Amino acid sequence: MTTESTARAADIDALKRVVATVEHSQQHKDPDAFLALFHPDAIWTTAHGKVLIGLDAIAEFTRAVLPAADWDGKVSYQVVHVLFLRPDVAAVKVRQRYLSPDDESEGAPLYVMTKQDDGRWLLTACQNTGVVVG
């Protein structure tokens, strides 16, 4: 494996860890863990089309909505595809599922992440799209 492919594999692993942390924060309804994943200038569009610009707006919304969410905590996030737009910018397609004994819903988020100088990948421009069945 070349140095470049080793670095790319490490970046893909890091991106998957970000998505795993999103999943964990949603399962545990933990706004602090979720918000720690965002770039300060991030843009987040919710599944219902609400556009949040900047970490302050994302934090205000998340702190109001996440702890009060009515699902039973069974959510899953799976990385479906990673496209590197540049070595430090990746578009990550995710399959999101909320599960309950009576219902299941699915989302198809797109997370554009940027690699910081310290090596961390942060959510920077994200669209959380609900999947309509039928």
JSON list of C-alpha atoms in Angstrom, two decimals:
[
{"chain": "A", "resi": 1, "resn": "MET", "atom": "CA", "xyz": [0.00, 0.00, 0.00]},
{"chain": "A", "resi": 2, "resn": "THR", "atom": "CA", "xyz": [1.37, 3.42, -0.96]},
{"chain": "A", "resi": 3, "resn": "THR", "atom": "CA", "xyz": [1.70, 6.29, 1.47]},
{"chain": "A", "resi": 4, "resn": "GLU", "atom": "CA", "xyz": [-1.15, 8.08, -0.34]},
{"chain": "A", "resi": 5, "resn": "SER", "atom": "CA", "xyz": [-3.49, 5.09, -0.15]},
{"chain": "A", "resi": 6, "resn": "THR", "atom": "CA", "xyz": [-2.59, 4.55, 3.52]},
{"chain": "A", "resi": 7, "resn": "ALA", "atom": "CA", "xyz": [-3.42, 8.19, 4.25]},
{"chain": "A", "resi": 8, "resn": "ARG", "atom": "CA", "xyz": [-6.70, 7.89, 2.30]},
{"chain": "A", "resi": 9, "resn": "ALA", "atom": "CA", "xyz": [-7.66, 4.75, 4.26]},
{"chain": "A", "resi": 10, "resn": "ALA", "atom": "CA", "xyz": [-6.89, 6.57, 7.53]},
{"chain": "A", "resi": 11, "resn": "ASP", "atom": "CA", "xyz": [-9.05, 9.49, 6.44]},
{"chain": "A", "resi": 12, "resn": "ILE", "atom": "CA", "xyz": [-11.94, 7.17, 5.52]},
{"chain": "A", "resi": 13, "resn": "ASP", "atom": "CA", "xyz": [-11.66, 5.54, 8.94]},
{"chain": "A", "resi": 14, "resn": "ALA", "atom": "CA", "xyz": [-11.71, 8.99, 10.58]},
{"chain": "A", "resi": 15, "resn": "LEU", "atom": "CA", "xyz": [-14.79, 10.00, 8.56]},
{"chain": "A", "resi": 16, "resn": "LYS", "atom": "CA", "xyz": [-16.54, 6.79, 9.62]},
{"chain": "A", "resi": 17, "resn": "ARG", "atom": "CA", "xyz": [-15.69, 7.59, 13.25]},
{"chain": "A", "resi": 18, "resn": "VAL", "atom": "CA", "xyz": [-17.38, 11.00, 12.89]},
{"chain": "A", "resi": 19, "resn": "VAL", "atom": "CA", "xyz": [-20.52, 9.28, 11.56]},
{"chain": "A", "resi": 20, "resn": "ALA", "atom": "CA", "xyz": [-20.33, 6.72, 14.39]},
{"chain": "A", "resi": 21, "resn": "THR", "atom": "CA", "xyz": [-20.16, 9.59, 16.87]},
{"chain": "A", "resi": 22, "resn": "VAL", "atom": "CA", "xyz": [-23.22, 11.18, 15.23]},
{"chain": "A", "resi": 23, "resn": "GLU", "atom": "CA", "xyz": [-25.01, 7.85, 15.72]},
{"chain": "A", "resi": 24, "resn": "HIS", "atom": "CA", "xyz": [-23.90, 7.58, 19.35]},
{"chain": "A", "resi": 25, "resn": "SER", "atom": "CA", "xyz": [-24.92, 11.16, 20.12]},
{"chain": "A", "resi": 26, "resn": "GLN", "atom": "CA", "xyz": [-28.36, 10.57, 18.60]},
{"chain": "A", "resi": 27, "resn": "GLN", "atom": "CA", "xyz": [-28.86, 7.24, 20.42]},
{"chain": "A", "resi": 28, "resn": "HIS", "atom": "CA", "xyz": [-28.01, 8.89, 23.72]},
{"chain": "A", "resi": 29, "resn": "LYS", "atom": "CA", "xyz": [-29.68, 12.22, 22.87]},
{"chain": "A", "resi": 30, "resn": "ASP", "atom": "CA", "xyz": [-26.39, 13.95, 23.73]},
{"chain": "A", "resi": 31, "resn": "PRO", "atom": "CA", "xyz": [-26.22, 17.44, 22.22]},
{"chain": "A", "resi": 32, "resn": "ASP", "atom": "CA", "xyz": [-22.68, 18.14, 23.45]},
{"chain": "A", "resi": 33, "resn": "ALA", "atom": "CA", "xyz": [-21.21, 15.08, 21.70]},
{"chain": "A", "resi": 34, "resn": "PHE", "atom": "CA", "xyz": [-23.10, 16.00, 18.53]},
{"chain": "A", "resi": 35, "resn": "LEU", "atom": "CA", "xyz": [-22.11, 19.67, 18.56]},
{"chain": "A", "resi": 36, "resn": "ALA", "atom": "CA", "xyz": [-18.42, 18.84, 19.10]},
{"chain": "A", "resi": 37, "resn": "LEU", "atom": "CA", "xyz": [-18.40, 17.44, 15.55]},
{"chain": "A", "resi": 38, "resn": "PHE", "atom": "CA", "xyz": [-19.18, 20.76, 13.82]},
{"chain": "A", "resi": 39, "resn": "HIS", "atom": "CA", "xyz": [-16.99, 23.38, 12.22]},
{"chain": "A", "resi": 40, "resn": "PRO", "atom": "CA", "xyz": [-17.77, 26.79, 13.81]},
{"chain": "A", "resi": 41, "resn": "ASP", "atom": "CA", "xyz": [-19.05, 28.12, 10.44]},
{"chain": "A", "resi": 42, "resn": "ALA", "atom": "CA", "xyz": [-21.05, 25.01, 9.58]},
{"chain": "A", "resi": 43, "resn": "ILE", "atom": "CA", "xyz": [-24.33, 24.96, 7.68]},
{"chain": "A", "resi": 44, "resn": "TRP", "atom": "CA", "xyz": [-26.92, 22.35, 8.68]},
{"chain": "A", "resi": 45, "resn": "THR", "atom": "CA", "xyz": [-30.23, 21.75, 6.92]},
{"chain": "A", "resi": 46, "resn": "THR", "atom": "CA", "xyz": [-32.62, 19.57, 8.89]},
{"chain": "A", "resi": 47, "resn": "ALA", "atom": "CA", "xyz": [-34.77, 16.82, 7.37]},
{"chain": "A", "resi": 48, "resn": "HIS", "atom": "CA", "xyz": [-37.68, 19.28, 7.53]},
{"chain": "A", "resi": 49, "resn": "GLY", "atom": "CA", "xyz": [-35.79, 21.96, 5.59]},
{"chain": "A", "resi": 50, "resn": "LYS", "atom": "CA", "xyz": [-34.81, 24.27, 8.45]},
{"chain": "A", "resi": 51, "resn": "VAL", "atom": "CA", "xyz": [-31.52, 25.95, 7.54]},
{"chain": "A", "resi": 52, "resn": "LEU", "atom": "CA", "xyz": [-29.13, 26.59, 10.43]},
{"chain": "A", "resi": 53, "resn": "ILE", "atom": "CA", "xyz": [-26.03, 28.69, 9.76]},
{"chain": "A", "resi": 54, "resn": "GLY", "atom": "CA", "xyz": [-23.15, 28.67, 12.21]},
{"chain": "A", "resi": 55, "resn": "LEU", "atom": "CA", "xyz": [-22.50, 26.63, 15.31]},
{"chain": "A", "resi": 56, "resn": "ASP", "atom": "CA", "xyz": [-24.53, 28.94, 17.56]},
{"chain": "A", "resi": 57, "resn": "ALA", "atom": "CA", "xyz": [-27.71, 28.38, 15.51]},
{"chain": "A", "resi": 58, "resn": "ILE", "atom": "CA", "xyz": [-27.04, 24.65, 15.24]},
{"chain": "A", "resi": 59, "resn": "ALA", "atom": "CA", "xyz": [-26.45, 24.46, 19.01]},
{"chain": "A", "resi": 60, "resn": "GLU", "atom": "CA", "xyz": [-29.62, 26.40, 19.87]},
{"chain": "A", "resi": 61, "resn": "PHE", "atom": "CA", "xyz": [-31.73, 24.08, 17.69]},
{"chain": "A", "resi": 62, "resn": "THR", "atom": "CA", "xyz": [-29.98, 20.87, 18.82]},
{"chain": "A", "resi": 63, "resn": "ARG", "atom": "CA", "xyz": [-30.21, 21.68, 22.53]},
{"chain": "A", "resi": 64, "resn": "ALA", "atom": "CA", "xyz": [-33.95, 22.32, 22.15]},
{"chain": "A", "resi": 65, "resn": "VAL", "atom": "CA", "xyz": [-34.78, 19.33, 19.95]},
{"chain": "A", "resi": 66, "resn": "LEU", "atom": "CA", "xyz": [-32.39, 16.44, 20.62]},
{"chain": "A", "resi": 67, "resn": "PRO", "atom": "CA", "xyz": [-32.97, 15.84, 24.35]},
{"chain": "A", "resi": 68, "resn": "ALA", "atom": "CA", "xyz": [-36.75, 16.01, 23.81]},
{"chain": "A", "resi": 69, "resn": "ALA", "atom": "CA", "xyz": [-36.78, 13.70, 20.77]},
{"chain": "A", "resi": 70, "resn": "ASP", "atom": "CA", "xyz": [-39.56, 11.13, 20.95]},
{"chain": "A", "resi": 71, "resn": "TRP", "atom": "CA", "xyz": [-37.81, 8.10, 19.45]},
{"chain": "A", "resi": 72, "resn": "ASP", "atom": "CA", "xyz": [-36.70, 5.33, 21.76]},
{"chain": "A", "resi": 73, "resn": "GLY", "atom": "CA", "xyz": [-33.02, 5.79, 21.01]},
{"chain": "A", "resi": 74, "resn": "LYS", "atom": "CA", "xyz": [-32.58, 3.06, 18.41]},
{"chain": "A", "resi": 75, "resn": "VAL", "atom": "CA", "xyz": [-30.92, 4.79, 15.49]},
{"chain": "A", "resi": 76, "resn": "SER", "atom": "CA", "xyz": [-28.31, 3.65, 13.03]},
{"chain": "A", "resi": 77, "resn": "TYR", "atom": "CA", "xyz": [-26.02, 5.57, 10.71]},
{"chain": "A", "resi": 78, "resn": "GLN", "atom": "CA", "xyz": [-24.06, 3.79, 7.99]},
{"chain": "A", "resi": 79, "resn": "VAL", "atom": "CA", "xyz": [-21.53, 5.36, 5.62]},
{"chain": "A", "resi": 80, "resn": "VAL", "atom": "CA", "xyz": [-22.65, 4.45, 2.11]},
{"chain": "A", "resi": 81, "resn": "HIS", "atom": "CA", "xyz": [-20.13, 6.36, 0.01]},
{"chain": "A", "resi": 82, "resn": "VAL", "atom": "CA", "xyz": [-17.19, 8.74, 0.42]},
{"chain": "A", "resi": 83, "resn": "LEU", "atom": "CA", "xyz": [-16.12, 11.15, -2.32]},
{"chain": "A", "resi": 84, "resn": "PHE", "atom": "CA", "xyz": [-12.98, 13.20, -1.72]},
{"chain": "A", "resi": 85, "resn": "LEU", "atom": "CA", "xyz": [-13.48, 16.59, -3.36]},
{"chain": "A", "resi": 86, "resn": "ARG", "atom": "CA", "xyz": [-9.97, 17.55, -2.28]},
{"chain": "A", "resi": 87, "resn": "PRO", "atom": "CA", "xyz": [-7.61, 15.81, 0.14]},
{"chain": "A", "resi": 88, "resn": "ASP", "atom": "CA", "xyz": [-9.09, 17.90, 2.97]},
{"chain": "A", "resi": 89, "resn": "VAL", "atom": "CA", "xyz": [-12.76, 17.95, 1.85]},
{"chain": "A", "resi": 90, "resn": "ALA", "atom": "CA", "xyz": [-14.99, 14.89, 1.68]},
{"chain": "A", "resi": 91, "resn": "ALA", "atom": "CA", "xyz": [-18.64, 14.37, 0.77]},
{"chain": "A", "resi": 92, "resn": "VAL", "atom": "CA", "xyz": [-19.99, 11.50, 2.86]},
{"chain": "A", "resi": 93, "resn": "LYS", "atom": "CA", "xyz": [-23.33, 9.88, 1.96]},
{"chain": "A", "resi": 94, "resn": "VAL", "atom": "CA", "xyz": [-25.03, 8.23, 4.94]},
{"chain": "A", "resi": 95, "resn": "ARG", "atom": "CA", "xyz": [-27.96, 5.87, 5.44]},
{"chain": "A", "resi": 96, "resn": "GLN", "atom": "CA", "xyz": [-29.81, 6.88, 8.60]},
{"chain": "A", "resi": 97, "resn": "ARG", "atom": "CA", "xyz": [-32.49, 4.70, 10.21]},
{"chain": "A", "resi": 98, "resn": "TYR", "atom": "CA", "xyz": [-34.72, 5.41, 13.21]},
{"chain": "A", "resi": 99, "resn": "LEU", "atom": "CA", "xyz": [-36.22, 2.22, 14.60]},
{"chain": "A", "resi": 100, "resn": "SER", "atom": "CA", "xyz": [-39.04, 1.63, 17.03]},
{"chain": "A", "resi": 101, "resn": "PRO", "atom": "CA", "xyz": [-41.25, -1.38, 17.76]},
{"chain": "A", "resi": 102, "resn": "ASP", "atom": "CA", "xyz": [-44.05, 0.18, 15.68]},
{"chain": "A", "resi": 103, "resn": "ASP", "atom": "CA", "xyz": [-42.27, 2.19, 13.02]},
{"chain": "A", "resi": 104, "resn": "GLU", "atom": "CA", "xyz": [-39.13, 2.74, 11.00]},
{"chain": "A", "resi": 105, "resn": "SER", "atom": "CA", "xyz": [-38.04, 5.84, 9.15]},
{"chain": "A", "resi": 106, "resn": "GLU", "atom": "CA", "xyz": [-35.05, 6.46, 6.96]},
{"chain": "A", "resi": 107, "resn": "GLY", "atom": "CA", "xyz": [-32.91, 9.41, 6.03]},
{"chain": "A", "resi": 108, "resn": "ALA", "atom": "CA", "xyz": [-30.23, 9.99, 3.42]},
{"chain": "A", "resi": 109, "resn": "PRO", "atom": "CA", "xyz": [-27.95, 12.68, 4.86]},
{"chain": "A", "resi": 110, "resn": "LEU", "atom": "CA", "xyz": [-25.04, 14.17, 2.97]},
{"chain": "A", "resi": 111, "resn": "TYR", "atom": "CA", "xyz": [-22.22, 15.40, 5.18]},
{"chain": "A", "resi": 112, "resn": "VAL", "atom": "CA", "xyz": [-19.51, 17.56, 3.65]},
{"chain": "A", "resi": 113, "resn": "MET", "atom": "CA", "xyz": [-16.60, 17.38, 6.07]},
{"chain": "A", "resi": 114, "resn": "THR", "atom": "CA", "xyz": [-13.39, 19.35, 6.18]},
{"chain": "A", "resi": 115, "resn": "LYS", "atom": "CA", "xyz": [-10.09, 18.21, 7.62]},
{"chain": "A", "resi": 116, "resn": "GLN", "atom": "CA", "xyz": [-8.65, 20.65, 10.13]},
{"chain": "A", "resi": 117, "resn": "ASP", "atom": "CA", "xyz": [-4.97, 21.50, 10.61]},
{"chain": "A", "resi": 118, "resn": "ASP", "atom": "CA", "xyz": [-4.92, 19.21, 13.67]},
{"chain": "A", "resi": 119, "resn": "GLY", "atom": "CA", "xyz": [-6.17, 16.27, 11.55]},
{"chain": "A", "resi": 120, "resn": "ARG", "atom": "CA", "xyz": [-9.77, 16.23, 12.84]},
{"chain": "A", "resi": 121, "resn": "TRP", "atom": "CA", "xyz": [-12.62, 15.96, 10.36]},
{"chain": "A", "resi": 122, "resn": "LEU", "atom": "CA", "xyz": [-15.55, 18.27, 11.12]},
{"chain": "A", "resi": 123, "resn": "LEU", "atom": "CA", "xyz": [-19.09, 18.51, 9.76]},
{"chain": "A", "resi": 124, "resn": "THR", "atom": "CA", "xyz": [-19.14, 21.64, 7.63]},
{"chain": "A", "resi": 125, "resn": "ALA", "atom": "CA", "xyz": [-22.10, 21.61, 5.20]},
{"chain": "A", "resi": 126, "resn": "CYS", "atom": "CA", "xyz": [-24.79, 19.04, 5.88]},
{"chain": "A", "resi": 127, "resn": "GLN", "atom": "CA", "xyz": [-28.20, 18.21, 4.44]},
{"chain": "A", "resi": 128, "resn": "ASN", "atom": "CA", "xyz": [-30.33, 15.78, 6.42]},
{"chain": "A", "resi": 129, "resn": "THR", "atom": "CA", "xyz": [-32.87, 14.48, 3.90]},
{"chain": "A", "resi": 130, "resn": "GLY", "atom": "CA", "xyz": [-35.77, 12.27, 4.89]},
{"chain": "A", "resi": 131, "resn": "VAL", "atom": "CA", "xyz": [-36.62, 9.33, 2.64]},
{"chain": "A", "resi": 132, "resn": "VAL", "atom": "CA", "xyz": [-40.29, 9.12, 1.68]},
{"chain": "A", "resi": 133, "resn": "VAL", "atom": "CA", "xyz": [-41.51, 5.56, 1.22]},
{"chain": "A", "resi": 134, "resn": "GLY", "atom": "CA", "xyz": [-44.09, 4.88, -1.45]}
]
